[in-house]
PDB file of C-alpha atoms and ligand atoms in Angstrom:
ATOM      1  CA  MET A   1      28.493  -7.959 -10.664  1.00  0.00           C
ATOM      2  CA  LYS A   2      26.972 -11.077  -9.802  1.00  0.00           C
ATOM      3  CA  ALA A   3      24.951 -13.829 -11.425  1.00  0.00           C
ATOM      4  CA  TYR A   4      22.057 -15.228  -9.599  1.00  0.00           C
ATOM      5  CA  LYS A   5      19.386 -17.989  -9.925  1.00  0.00           C
ATOM      6  CA  ASP A   6      16.066 -16.707  -9.138  1.00  0.00           C
ATOM      7  CA  LYS A   7      13.080 -19.042  -7.781  1.00  0.00           C
ATOM      8  CA  GLU A   8      12.397 -20.620 -11.788  1.00  0.00           C
ATOM      9  CA  GLY A   9      16.115 -21.364 -11.741  1.00  0.00           C
ATOM     10  CA  ARG A  10      16.624 -18.319 -14.619  1.00  0.00           C
ATOM     11  CA  VAL A  11      19.642 -16.816 -14.649  1.00  0.00           C
ATOM     12  CA  ARG A  12      19.816 -13.071 -13.779  1.00  0.00           C
ATOM     13  CA  LEU A  13      22.032 -10.559 -14.097  1.00  0.00           C
ATOM     14  CA  PHE A  14      21.855  -6.928 -12.267  1.00  0.00           C
ATOM     15  CA  ARG A  15      22.641  -4.060 -14.413  1.00  0.00           C
ATOM     16  CA  PRO A  16      25.496  -5.584 -16.091  1.00  0.00           C
ATOM     17  CA  MET A  17      25.794  -2.528 -18.842  1.00  0.00           C
ATOM     18  CA  MET A  18      26.091  -0.363 -15.999  1.00  0.00           C
ATOM     19  CA  ASN A  19      29.065  -2.118 -14.705  1.00  0.00           C
ATOM     20  CA  ILE A  20      30.413  -2.805 -18.319  1.00  0.00           C
ATOM     21  CA  GLU A  21      30.291   1.276 -18.509  1.00  0.00           C
ATOM     22  CA  ARG A  22      32.120   1.557 -15.404  1.00  0.00           C
ATOM     23  CA  MET A  23      34.582  -0.718 -16.533  1.00  0.00           C
ATOM     24  CA  GLN A  24      35.143   1.173 -19.354  1.00  0.00           C
ATOM     25  CA  LYS A  25      35.686   4.595 -17.592  1.00  0.00           C
ATOM     26  CA  SER A  26      37.966   2.764 -14.940  1.00  0.00           C
ATOM     27  CA  ALA A  27      39.929   1.376 -17.840  1.00  0.00           C
ATOM     28  CA  GLU A  28      39.819   5.070 -20.046  1.00  0.00           C
ATOM     29  CA  ARG A  29      41.113   6.820 -16.073  1.00  0.00           C
ATOM     30  CA  ILE A  30      44.490   4.739 -16.129  1.00  0.00           C
ATOM     31  CA  ALA A  31      45.068   4.851 -20.295  1.00  0.00           C
ATOM     32  CA  LEU A  32      43.910   1.190 -20.768  1.00  0.00           C
ATOM     33  CA  PRO A  33      42.476   0.669 -23.852  1.00  0.00           C
ATOM     34  CA  ASN A  34      38.717   1.016 -25.032  1.00  0.00           C
ATOM     35  CA  PHE A  35      36.622  -1.762 -25.993  1.00  0.00           C
ATOM     36  CA  ASP A  36      33.265  -2.522 -27.087  1.00  0.00           C
ATOM     37  CA  LYS A  37      30.602  -2.644 -24.345  1.00  0.00           C
ATOM     38  CA  ASP A  38      28.170  -4.734 -26.215  1.00  0.00           C
ATOM     39  CA  GLU A  39      30.494  -7.036 -26.772  1.00  0.00           C
ATOM     40  CA  MET A  40      31.986  -7.381 -23.639  1.00  0.00           C
ATOM     41  CA  LEU A  41      28.196  -8.027 -22.456  1.00  0.00           C
ATOM     42  CA  LYS A  42      28.115 -10.828 -24.822  1.00  0.00           C
ATOM     43  CA  CYS A  43      31.381 -12.730 -23.780  1.00  0.00           C
ATOM     44  CA  ILE A  44      29.946 -12.047 -19.378  1.00  0.00           C
ATOM     45  CA  LYS A  45      26.511 -13.849 -20.891  1.00  0.00           C
ATOM     46  CA  GLU A  46      28.365 -16.437 -22.712  1.00  0.00           C
ATOM     47  CA  PHE A  47      30.192 -17.347 -19.808  1.00  0.00           C
ATOM     48  CA  VAL A  48      27.481 -17.078 -17.419  1.00  0.00           C
ATOM     49  CA  LYS A  49      25.223 -19.765 -19.791  1.00  0.00           C
ATOM     50  CA  VAL A  50      28.448 -21.958 -20.006  1.00  0.00           C
ATOM     51  CA  GLU A  51      29.195 -21.632 -16.211  1.00  0.00           C
ATOM     52  CA  SER A  52      25.758 -22.119 -14.975  1.00  0.00           C
ATOM     53  CA  ASN A  53      26.119 -25.123 -12.878  1.00  0.00           C
ATOM     54  CA  TRP A  54      28.734 -22.846 -10.520  1.00  0.00           C
ATOM     55  CA  ILE A  55      25.751 -20.257  -9.401  1.00  0.00           C
ATOM     56  CA  PRO A  56      24.046 -21.129  -6.297  1.00  0.00           C
ATOM     57  CA  SER A  57      20.699 -21.464  -5.958  1.00  0.00           C
ATOM     58  CA  GLU A  58      20.175 -21.011  -1.944  1.00  0.00           C
ATOM     59  CA  ARG A  59      18.779 -17.045  -0.799  1.00  0.00           C
ATOM     60  CA  GLY A  60      21.650 -14.667  -0.716  1.00  0.00           C
ATOM     61  CA  TYR A  61      24.324 -16.700  -2.876  1.00  0.00           C
ATOM     62  CA  SER A  62      25.450 -15.872  -6.033  1.00  0.00           C
ATOM     63  CA  LEU A  63      28.164 -16.509  -8.681  1.00  0.00           C
ATOM     64  CA  TYR A  64      30.550 -13.286  -8.075  1.00  0.00           C
ATOM     65  CA  LEU A  65      31.935 -12.224 -11.659  1.00  0.00           C
ATOM     66  CA  ARG A  66      35.116  -9.909 -11.887  1.00  0.00           C
ATOM     67  CA  PRO A  67      35.545  -8.833 -15.428  1.00  0.00           C
ATOM     68  CA  THR A  68      39.399  -7.126 -15.169  1.00  0.00           C
ATOM     69  CA  MET A  69      41.381  -5.637 -17.671  1.00  0.00           C
ATOM     70  CA  ILE A  70      45.545  -5.333 -17.005  1.00  0.00           C
ATOM     71  CA  GLY A  71      48.267  -4.469 -19.337  1.00  0.00           C
ATOM     72  CA  THR A  72      50.352  -6.695 -20.608  1.00  0.00           C
ATOM     73  CA  GLN A  73      53.012  -4.719 -22.425  1.00  0.00           C
ATOM     74  CA  ALA A  74      56.738  -6.565 -21.446  1.00  0.00           C
ATOM     75  CA  SER A  75      58.302  -3.669 -20.203  1.00  0.00           C
ATOM     76  CA  LEU A  76      59.068  -1.534 -17.323  1.00  0.00           C
ATOM     77  CA  GLY A  77      58.086   2.369 -17.028  1.00  0.00           C
ATOM     78  CA  VAL A  78      55.737   4.889 -16.364  1.00  0.00           C
ATOM     79  CA  GLY A  79      53.710   4.974 -19.521  1.00  0.00           C
ATOM     80  CA  SER A  80      50.427   3.713 -20.932  1.00  0.00           C
ATOM     81  CA  SER A  81      50.341   0.122 -22.286  1.00  0.00           C
ATOM     82  CA  SER A  82      50.497  -0.867 -25.736  1.00  0.00           C
ATOM     83  CA  ASN A  83      48.707  -4.561 -24.958  1.00  0.00           C
ATOM     84  CA  ALA A  84      46.051  -5.325 -22.508  1.00  0.00           C
ATOM     85  CA  LYS A  85      44.175  -8.539 -21.205  1.00  0.00           C
ATOM     86  CA  VAL A  86      40.482  -9.050 -20.408  1.00  0.00           C
ATOM     87  CA  PHE A  87      39.827 -11.809 -18.268  1.00  0.00           C
ATOM     88  CA  LEU A  88      36.882 -12.817 -16.006  1.00  0.00           C
ATOM     89  CA  ILE A  89      37.145 -13.771 -12.563  1.00  0.00           C
ATOM     90  CA  ALA A  90      34.424 -16.085 -11.024  1.00  0.00           C
ATOM     91  CA  SER A  91      33.742 -17.898  -7.507  1.00  0.00           C
ATOM     92  CA  PRO A  92      30.467 -18.911  -6.220  1.00  0.00           C
ATOM     93  CA  VAL A  93      29.427 -16.327  -2.736  1.00  0.00           C
ATOM     94  CA  GLY A  94      27.522 -16.519   0.206  1.00  0.00           C
ATOM     95  CA  PRO A  95      26.803 -13.795   2.838  1.00  0.00           C
ATOM     96  CA  TYR A  96      29.568 -11.566   2.793  1.00  0.00           C
ATOM     97  CA  TYR A  97      30.323 -11.571   6.356  1.00  0.00           C
ATOM     98  CA  ARG A  98      30.199 -14.034   8.883  1.00  0.00           C
ATOM     99  CA  THR A  99      27.544 -12.784  10.698  1.00  0.00           C
ATOM    100  CA  GLY A 100      25.148 -13.175   7.839  1.00  0.00           C
ATOM    101  CA  PHE A 101      22.506 -10.156   7.433  1.00  0.00           C
ATOM    102  CA  SER A 102      22.574  -9.404  10.614  1.00  0.00           C
ATOM    103  CA  ALA A 103      23.992  -5.948  12.178  1.00  0.00           C
ATOM    104  CA  VAL A 104      27.491  -5.381  12.028  1.00  0.00           C
ATOM    105  CA  LYS A 105      29.714  -2.956  14.377  1.00  0.00           C
ATOM    106  CA  LEU A 106      31.620  -0.105  11.834  1.00  0.00           C
ATOM    107  CA  PHE A 107      34.241   1.983  12.756  1.00  0.00           C
ATOM    108  CA  ALA A 108      34.789   5.418  11.837  1.00  0.00           C
ATOM    109  CA  ASP A 109      38.728   6.980  11.769  1.00  0.00           C
ATOM    110  CA  PRO A 110      38.490  10.226  10.061  1.00  0.00           C
ATOM    111  CA  THR A 111      42.368  10.158   9.593  1.00  0.00           C
ATOM    112  CA  ALA A 112      42.061   7.685   7.336  1.00  0.00           C
ATOM    113  CA  VAL A 113      40.165   8.897   3.657  1.00  0.00           C
ATOM    114  CA  ARG A 114      39.399   6.182   1.150  1.00  0.00           C
ATOM    115  CA  ALA A 115      38.469   8.409  -1.920  1.00  0.00           C
ATOM    116  CA  TRP A 116      38.652  12.288  -2.540  1.00  0.00           C
ATOM    117  CA  PRO A 117      37.439  14.981  -4.944  1.00  0.00           C
ATOM    118  CA  GLY A 118      40.014  14.710  -8.211  1.00  0.00           C
ATOM    119  CA  GLY A 119      41.591  11.291  -7.184  1.00  0.00           C
ATOM    120  CA  SER A 120      40.745   8.147  -8.784  1.00  0.00           C
ATOM    121  CA  GLY A 121      38.936   6.611  -6.125  1.00  0.00           C
ATOM    122  CA  ASP A 122      35.627   6.702  -8.107  1.00  0.00           C
ATOM    123  CA  SER A 123      36.856   4.627 -10.620  1.00  0.00           C
ATOM    124  CA  LYS A 124      37.625   1.137  -9.887  1.00  0.00           C
ATOM    125  CA  LEU A 125      40.842  -0.151  -9.713  1.00  0.00           C
ATOM    126  CA  GLY A 126      43.217  -2.968  -7.926  1.00  0.00           C
ATOM    127  CA  GLY A 127      44.750   0.069  -6.130  1.00  0.00           C
ATOM    128  CA  ASN A 128      41.774   1.221  -4.161  1.00  0.00           C
ATOM    129  CA  TYR A 129      42.147  -1.837  -2.023  1.00  0.00           C
ATOM    130  CA  ALA A 130      45.440  -2.482  -0.441  1.00  0.00           C
ATOM    131  CA  PRO A 131      45.177   1.537   0.765  1.00  0.00           C
ATOM    132  CA  GLY A 132      42.078   0.449   2.707  1.00  0.00           C
ATOM    133  CA  ILE A 133      43.831  -2.647   4.219  1.00  0.00           C
ATOM    134  CA  ARG A 134      45.574  -1.483   7.276  1.00  0.00           C
ATOM    135  CA  THR A 135      42.637   0.541   8.588  1.00  0.00           C
ATOM    136  CA  GLN A 136      40.534  -2.343   8.446  1.00  0.00           C
ATOM    137  CA  LEU A 137      42.675  -4.364  10.171  1.00  0.00           C
ATOM    138  CA  ASP A 138      42.958  -1.667  12.755  1.00  0.00           C
ATOM    139  CA  ALA A 139      39.400  -1.893  12.988  1.00  0.00           C
ATOM    140  CA  ALA A 140      39.159  -5.459  13.181  1.00  0.00           C
ATOM    141  CA  ALA A 141      41.700  -5.296  16.345  1.00  0.00           C
ATOM    142  CA  LYS A 142      38.681  -3.115  18.015  1.00  0.00           C
ATOM    143  CA  GLY A 143      36.277  -5.501  17.748  1.00  0.00           C
ATOM    144  CA  TYR A 144      34.752  -3.845  14.327  1.00  0.00           C
ATOM    145  CA  ALA A 145      33.404  -5.671  11.227  1.00  0.00           C
ATOM    146  CA  GLN A 146      34.298  -2.741   9.050  1.00  0.00           C
ATOM    147  CA  VAL A 147      35.613   0.711   8.221  1.00  0.00           C
ATOM    148  CA  LEU A 148      33.002   3.539   8.211  1.00  0.00           C
ATOM    149  CA  TRP A 149      34.733   5.528   5.818  1.00  0.00           C
ATOM    150  CA  LEU A 150      34.362   9.415   6.105  1.00  0.00           C
ATOM    151  CA  PHE A 151      35.518  12.753   4.231  1.00  0.00           C
ATOM    152  CA  GLY A 152      36.278  16.226   5.044  1.00  0.00           C
ATOM    153  CA  PRO A 153      36.256  18.108   8.129  1.00  0.00           C
ATOM    154  CA  GLU A 154      32.221  17.801   7.948  1.00  0.00           C
ATOM    155  CA  HIS A 155      32.932  13.717   8.441  1.00  0.00           C
ATOM    156  CA  TYR A 156      31.188  13.073   5.482  1.00  0.00           C
ATOM    157  CA  VAL A 157      29.998   8.924   5.133  1.00  0.00           C
ATOM    158  CA  THR A 158      31.554   7.782   1.899  1.00  0.00           C
ATOM    159  CA  GLU A 159      31.777   4.511   2.182  1.00  0.00           C
ATOM    160  CA  VAL A 160      31.632   1.363   4.525  1.00  0.00           C
ATOM    161  CA  GLY A 161      34.505  -1.267   3.845  1.00  0.00           C
ATOM    162  CA  THR A 162      34.624  -1.713  -0.400  1.00  0.00           C
ATOM    163  CA  MET A 163      30.344  -1.349  -0.384  1.00  0.00           C
ATOM    164  CA  ASN A 164      28.187   1.794  -1.519  1.00  0.00           C
ATOM    165  CA  CYS A 165      26.484   2.430   1.753  1.00  0.00           C
ATOM    166  CA  PHE A 166      22.370   3.583   1.451  1.00  0.00           C
ATOM    167  CA  MET A 167      21.021   5.123   5.145  1.00  0.00           C
ATOM    168  CA  LEU A 168      17.286   5.068   6.001  1.00  0.00           C
ATOM    169  CA  TRP A 169      16.301   7.551   8.641  1.00  0.00           C
ATOM    170  CA  LYS A 170      13.657   6.877  11.060  1.00  0.00           C
ATOM    171  CA  ASN A 171      11.702  10.259  11.655  1.00  0.00           C
ATOM    172  CA  GLU A 172      10.531  11.149  15.325  1.00  0.00           C
ATOM    173  CA  ASP A 173       7.100  10.565  14.210  1.00  0.00           C
ATOM    174  CA  GLY A 174       8.215   6.933  13.146  1.00  0.00           C
ATOM    175  CA  GLY A 175       8.076   7.928   9.335  1.00  0.00           C
ATOM    176  CA  SER A 176      11.204   7.465   7.049  1.00  0.00           C
ATOM    177  CA  ARG A 177      12.957   9.513   4.430  1.00  0.00           C
ATOM    178  CA  ARG A 178      16.337   8.959   2.886  1.00  0.00           C
ATOM    179  CA  ALA A 179      19.110  10.784   4.294  1.00  0.00           C
ATOM    180  CA  PRO A 180      20.232  13.707   2.500  1.00  0.00           C
TER     181      PRO A 180
HETATM  182  C1  PLP B 201      33.224  -2.034  -6.157  1.00  0.00           C
HETATM  183  C2  PLP B 201      33.635  -1.276  -5.302  1.00  0.00           C
HETATM  184  C3  PLP B 201      32.269  -0.843  -4.448  1.00  0.00           C
HETATM  185  C4  PLP B 201      31.182  -1.125  -4.808  1.00  0.00           C
HETATM  186  O1  PLP B 201      30.597  -0.882  -5.857  1.00  0.00           O
HETATM  187  P1  PLP B 201      29.441  -1.454  -6.292  1.00  0.00           P
HETATM  188  O2  PLP B 201      28.873  -0.620  -7.208  1.00  0.00           O
HETATM  189  O3  PLP B 201      28.639  -1.972  -5.449  1.00  0.00           O
HETATM  190  O4  PLP B 201      29.954  -2.630  -7.212  1.00  0.00           O
HETATM  191  C5  PLP B 201      32.610   0.157  -3.446  1.00  0.00           C
HETATM  192  N1  PLP B 201      33.870   0.425  -2.856  1.00  0.00           N
HETATM  193  C6  PLP B 201      34.615  -0.053  -3.664  1.00  0.00           C
HETATM  194  C7  PLP B 201      36.667   0.560  -3.399  1.00  0.00           C
HETATM  195  C8  PLP B 201      34.813  -0.722  -4.854  1.00  0.00           C
HETATM  196  O5  PLP B 201      35.984  -1.150  -5.492  1.00  0.00           O
END
């Protein structure tokens, strides 16, 4: 999630409750405890207020916010954690790619799959990231900016790098429609 400053210098969050709902769903997926979503939103808003000097006002820049929950039970073993800690990582950020907002080249490798039905790839977990790094390095070595993740024999497009992917088709008659 990100905090932005609008033209008038007002601080804005984009759909924070949806982000919090996803965090709760993800915590649930790995048996971390539940939390009060409204209280979480209050905490995040308060944090952003206190740290508002860190929110850049340049176009394309924002304060990246990463509410995080980890199990903290002091024991080894595969089981749910009796204790958990919630904290918020924040960092001012600019455009994600070195190329700014211009086009980037994507590497489509059907042998590596980021997420699949019944898996945990739809939960926001730390474990989503490391398995993609090898493929990302291979793509970078071939001169591509990011990986275009595919799924199944049909090579359905699922994701780009660690981002959602939206497409706009240009029809032959010049019109546009959303890709199916
Ligand atoms: C967070 C994340 C995304 C992007 O999802 P948003 O809805 O834009 O936050 C995409 N892929 C992965 C693996 C992610 O962790």
